[in-house]
XYZ file of C-alpha atoms in Angstrom:
384
model
C 106.062 136.217 96.478
C 103.916 133.093 96.722
C 102.238 131.528 93.675
C 98.438 131.384 93.564
C 96.679 128.069 94.141
C 92.936 127.782 93.543
C 91.071 124.793 94.987
C 87.530 124.088 93.761
C 84.726 121.801 94.985
C 81.062 121.713 94.016
C 79.795 122.430 97.548
C 81.621 123.960 100.554
C 81.027 120.938 102.792
C 83.541 119.071 100.627
C 86.164 121.708 101.449
C 85.244 121.508 105.110
C 84.839 117.759 105.587
C 86.704 115.962 102.788
C 89.716 118.299 102.816
C 89.756 119.253 106.505
C 92.818 121.385 107.303
C 94.469 120.847 103.927
C 93.855 124.280 102.430
C 95.161 125.965 105.577
C 98.299 123.808 105.343
C 98.815 124.685 101.659
C 98.322 128.381 102.442
C 101.742 128.324 104.130
C 103.301 127.760 100.710
C 100.827 129.357 98.280
C 98.200 132.072 98.169
C 95.190 129.773 98.347
C 91.707 130.760 97.154
C 88.727 128.463 97.782
C 86.019 128.300 95.115
C 82.638 126.614 95.573
C 78.882 127.206 95.540
C 76.544 128.201 98.408
C 77.975 131.669 98.999
C 76.999 131.957 102.656
C 78.471 128.587 103.646
C 81.569 129.198 101.546
C 82.205 132.543 103.208
C 81.759 130.932 106.611
C 84.380 128.335 105.642
C 86.761 131.013 104.373
C 86.438 133.015 107.576
C 87.107 129.943 109.731
C 90.165 128.967 107.677
C 91.481 132.475 107.085
C 91.226 132.110 103.304
C 89.785 134.269 100.519
C 86.865 132.663 98.668
C 85.034 133.071 95.378
C 81.446 131.772 95.077
C 80.155 130.200 91.879
C 76.781 128.470 91.713
C 77.172 124.811 90.781
C 74.818 121.866 91.188
C 75.359 118.126 91.525
C 72.753 117.523 88.806
C 73.000 117.770 85.012
C 72.294 121.473 84.382
C 73.918 122.549 81.078
C 72.818 126.205 81.094
C 73.859 126.784 84.700
C 77.129 124.917 84.104
C 77.916 127.104 81.090
C 77.305 130.257 83.133
C 79.560 128.919 85.881
C 82.344 128.215 83.376
C 82.117 131.748 81.951
C 82.169 133.349 85.407
C 85.110 131.232 86.525
C 86.995 131.896 83.261
C 86.973 135.656 83.868
C 87.960 135.149 87.508
C 90.926 132.968 86.514
C 92.016 135.379 83.802
C 92.172 138.082 86.455
C 93.860 135.996 89.154
C 96.385 134.184 86.895
C 96.879 131.199 89.252
C 99.829 128.827 88.974
C 97.637 125.805 89.821
C 93.911 125.072 89.712
C 93.079 121.882 91.617
C 89.524 120.540 91.475
C 87.612 117.902 93.438
C 84.159 116.358 92.787
C 82.672 115.807 89.283
C 80.854 119.095 88.629
C 83.693 121.207 90.026
C 86.035 119.198 87.816
C 83.979 119.929 84.708
C 83.558 123.648 85.389
C 87.029 124.132 86.832
C 89.083 122.233 84.276
C 87.342 123.760 81.237
C 87.558 127.302 82.613
C 91.191 126.819 83.664
C 92.216 125.522 80.249
C 90.405 128.377 78.499
C 92.129 130.850 80.825
C 95.559 129.393 80.112
C 96.277 128.139 83.643
C 99.522 126.138 83.261
C 98.804 123.396 85.814
C 95.300 121.941 85.955
C 94.937 119.137 88.488
C 91.860 117.039 89.199
C 91.413 114.594 92.075
C 88.945 111.753 91.506
C 87.352 110.667 94.779
C 84.622 108.476 93.341
C 82.654 107.965 90.148
C 78.872 108.332 90.613
C 78.404 107.287 86.980
C 79.341 103.684 87.827
C 75.760 103.094 88.991
C 74.287 104.717 85.858
C 73.208 102.956 82.649
C 71.942 103.787 79.165
C 72.088 107.210 77.553
C 72.818 108.975 80.840
C 75.893 106.765 81.341
C 77.186 107.665 77.879
C 76.748 111.358 78.620
C 78.563 111.043 81.945
C 81.387 109.008 80.349
C 81.802 111.801 77.808
C 81.842 114.437 80.554
C 84.512 112.490 82.446
C 86.695 112.408 79.321
C 86.276 116.168 78.921
C 87.398 116.768 82.515
C 90.474 114.551 82.221
C 91.264 115.887 78.752
C 91.354 119.449 80.075
C 93.445 118.463 83.104
C 97.230 118.242 82.994
C 97.257 115.610 85.780
C 94.588 113.365 87.310
C 94.833 111.897 90.815
C 92.545 108.934 91.552
C 92.458 108.618 95.328
C 92.624 104.831 95.261
C 94.380 102.196 93.160
C 91.043 100.567 92.356
C 89.721 103.864 91.016
C 92.799 104.236 88.830
C 92.106 100.796 87.358
C 88.488 101.758 86.583
C 89.657 104.951 84.840
C 92.143 102.973 82.763
C 89.569 100.317 81.844
C 87.147 103.003 80.642
C 89.860 104.838 78.674
C 88.979 108.178 80.206
C 92.497 109.523 79.691
C 96.101 108.619 79.018
C 97.677 106.558 81.797
C 100.542 109.080 81.799
C 98.223 111.603 83.454
C 97.258 109.246 86.302
C 98.889 108.967 89.702
C 97.765 107.688 93.120
C 99.389 109.720 95.896
C 100.796 108.131 99.071
C 98.694 105.053 99.960
C 95.515 106.587 98.617
C 92.949 109.036 100.087
C 92.392 112.711 99.231
C 93.217 113.980 102.697
C 94.371 111.132 104.927
C 93.232 111.226 108.533
C 94.312 113.167 111.592
C 94.606 110.270 114.035
C 95.189 112.646 116.956
C 91.718 114.089 116.273
C 90.057 110.757 115.586
C 91.131 109.074 118.802
C 88.811 107.239 121.229
C 91.030 108.353 124.139
C 89.544 111.856 123.773
C 86.184 110.603 125.048
C 85.565 109.480 128.614
C 83.395 106.587 129.719
C 81.038 109.103 131.333
C 80.642 111.031 128.065
C 79.998 107.824 126.152
C 77.469 106.618 128.702
C 75.594 109.924 128.587
C 75.243 109.751 124.785
C 74.134 106.120 124.979
C 71.448 107.059 127.470
C 70.296 109.875 125.180
C 69.647 107.341 122.412
C 68.362 104.586 124.748
C 71.298 102.275 124.111
C 71.663 99.705 126.872
C 74.974 98.714 128.421
C 74.990 95.262 126.815
C 73.792 96.404 123.362
C 76.107 95.815 120.405
C 76.066 98.974 118.264
C 76.691 98.969 114.532
C 77.176 102.437 113.074
C 76.742 103.747 109.546
C 78.012 107.264 108.764
C 77.229 108.904 105.446
C 74.410 109.922 103.143
C 71.338 107.732 103.677
C 70.863 106.848 100.018
C 70.504 103.813 97.790
C 74.101 103.996 96.509
C 75.426 103.583 100.052
C 73.699 100.203 100.369
C 71.168 101.409 102.932
C 68.299 99.344 101.487
C 70.302 96.139 101.895
C 71.678 97.216 105.277
C 68.264 97.912 106.777
C 66.889 94.638 105.398
C 69.805 92.646 106.849
C 69.597 94.404 110.185
C 65.871 93.722 110.417
C 66.568 89.980 110.296
C 69.407 90.227 112.809
C 67.430 92.365 115.243
C 64.489 89.951 115.137
C 66.923 87.286 116.411
C 68.812 89.484 118.862
C 67.208 92.655 120.237
C 70.472 93.688 121.906
C 71.872 94.668 118.503
C 71.381 98.294 117.447
C 71.959 100.134 114.167
C 72.993 103.788 114.516
C 72.445 105.792 111.315
C 74.382 109.078 111.200
C 73.623 111.150 108.119
C 70.988 112.858 105.986
C 68.529 111.476 103.452
C 68.765 112.750 99.864
C 65.287 111.947 98.558
C 65.640 114.258 95.553
C 68.865 112.689 94.266
C 68.937 109.055 95.404
C 65.852 108.025 97.401
C 65.571 104.868 99.462
C 62.868 102.250 98.918
C 59.566 102.946 100.671
C 59.943 99.699 102.615
C 63.331 100.862 103.896
C 61.963 104.233 105.000
C 59.138 102.450 106.802
C 61.560 100.176 108.673
C 63.731 103.130 109.697
C 60.734 105.119 110.938
C 59.442 102.147 112.938
C 62.626 102.069 115.007
C 62.985 98.439 116.076
C 66.647 98.728 116.934
C 67.380 101.427 114.341
C 68.501 104.810 115.705
C 68.265 107.721 113.277
C 70.665 110.349 114.610
C 70.590 112.598 111.526
C 73.525 114.636 110.247
C 76.175 115.350 112.874
C 78.846 117.995 112.410
C 81.149 115.947 114.655
C 80.774 112.186 114.211
C 83.433 111.273 116.774
C 81.110 110.967 119.804
C 79.007 108.510 117.800
C 82.008 106.457 116.737
C 83.039 106.382 120.398
C 79.831 104.584 121.431
C 79.826 102.106 118.530
C 81.297 98.614 118.337
C 81.678 98.257 114.558
C 81.131 100.154 111.326
C 78.976 98.706 108.570
C 79.483 100.401 105.205
C 77.950 98.429 102.297
C 78.379 101.143 99.650
C 78.039 100.399 95.925
C 80.875 102.721 94.914
C 83.484 104.916 96.572
C 86.696 106.757 95.970
C 88.524 106.408 99.252
C 85.948 106.611 102.054
C 86.973 108.796 104.977
C 84.495 107.174 107.345
C 86.191 103.779 107.081
C 89.483 105.391 108.103
C 87.769 107.368 110.861
C 86.097 104.278 112.283
C 89.370 102.377 112.153
C 91.142 105.181 113.992
C 88.516 104.736 116.725
C 89.402 101.063 116.955
C 86.266 99.884 115.171
C 86.360 96.892 112.819
C 84.407 97.452 109.610
C 82.062 95.488 107.397
C 82.646 96.920 103.906
C 81.636 95.997 100.387
C 84.240 94.724 97.952
C 84.820 97.971 96.083
C 87.840 100.182 95.467
C 88.910 102.243 98.447
C 87.077 100.085 100.969
C 89.069 96.988 100.003
C 92.296 98.993 100.253
C 91.649 100.256 103.782
C 90.207 96.981 105.101
C 92.175 93.759 104.881
C 89.739 90.896 105.262
C 90.155 89.146 108.595
C 92.673 91.699 109.877
C 90.793 94.914 110.623
C 87.370 94.024 109.285
C 85.564 91.887 106.776
C 84.809 92.390 103.082
C 81.490 91.313 101.568
C 79.959 91.268 98.053
C 78.191 94.411 96.830
C 74.361 94.625 96.999
C 74.024 91.467 99.088
C 71.790 91.763 102.167
C 72.444 88.120 103.071
C 76.191 88.738 103.235
C 75.636 91.874 105.352
C 73.489 89.843 107.757
C 76.078 87.074 108.090
C 78.926 89.544 108.676
C 76.973 91.527 111.259
C 75.870 88.367 113.034
C 79.452 87.123 113.242
C 80.773 90.468 114.486
C 78.093 90.900 117.131
C 79.076 87.590 118.717
C 81.743 87.880 121.427
C 84.577 85.986 119.785
C 88.406 86.068 119.811
C 88.135 86.913 116.100
C 86.338 90.156 116.896
C 88.871 91.010 119.605
C 91.680 90.555 117.082
C 89.989 92.872 114.586
C 89.629 95.543 117.268
C 93.284 95.311 118.265
C 94.416 95.770 114.667
C 91.966 98.486 113.638
C 93.676 101.662 114.866
C 97.327 100.655 114.285
C 96.539 99.738 110.655
C 95.127 103.223 110.036
C 97.892 105.113 111.863
C 100.651 103.292 109.979
C 99.204 103.810 106.487
C 96.976 106.864 106.290
C 98.221 109.567 108.649
C 97.084 112.942 107.300
C 100.454 114.696 107.108
C 101.750 111.939 104.808
C 99.003 112.671 102.266
C 99.433 116.440 102.577
C 103.160 116.183 101.975
C 102.572 113.967 98.935
C 100.285 116.621 97.402
C 102.708 119.395 98.352
C 105.503 117.442 96.678
C 103.448 117.252 93.458
C 103.044 121.035 93.539
C 106.751 121.481 94.271
C 107.704 119.426 91.227
C 105.538 121.665 89.046
C 107.511 124.682 90.280
C 110.675 123.127 88.903
C 109.276 122.481 85.426
């Protein structure tokens, strides 16, 4: 009889996108149950993956009353299910999941840290979020930062004992399926058709950004830098793939105006499959303020794209400056401009970055390596 494993995220898209295929893989060894909010989307995920699900309403905002109700509901569910392991991802799921699991007496309570939104917060709110982080890690029996830089930040802030911390494999929460993220899957005709759809000319150099279009991702600085570059060279395009989050982290009005005006900026919106867009791009630009271990940088690399990334944990572990991309200071539109200008010039340097991009991802971050590392952690718990 298999042991029960419960995996929890705040919203189902994290199960679907950030942990693609992982729960199905773990279901070969455990009876896996997926827990998240948004009942309809969660049930759709469960049906697609062949997994039972349990919906609990959680938000990404500070909502004490709703959080308390979620903890109580999850506590009773865990008492009934008696899982061997509860493994949480994302901050709110970590808070609700780890407290409820400890109250319910779950023996192994694991939390993966894939980023710390609080790093861009100050004042009283920062103190509250620091306290919440300590509660999560205190209730957990093991904490897995998904990058070495993130582990260092956790240690520097004294969120928990270093004995609880471990980075699995080479980092990342899920690795990357390089057979899925492969430019060879897309033909020249397919690429040309998509370019024509977005009015991208044959000799245009296309920078792509994939992710939430919010302040924390460096979009204000990116759009400002691109505006200068495009005024000098109209054959440079910026392809934005993602949604705005105006209620949580709005962009500056000037940025929104520039995006709406076009002028070399293509707003493609959220795409369920980003691969066709990576296939028509020449380079990724990802000037985020904070990350855990960004999937999109691995995905772009697997497509042979060099990346411009900010000097933050995760990004500076995937990209080696001058090898498969370039690393720039955080919140610096001038540095973004200079990096984009250099990349968009046809140089041997750029050719070298392209040649290295995919092999450096395949050799370090193949998905099965990460899955086996997590499975090995679970296996060790079975022997305790």
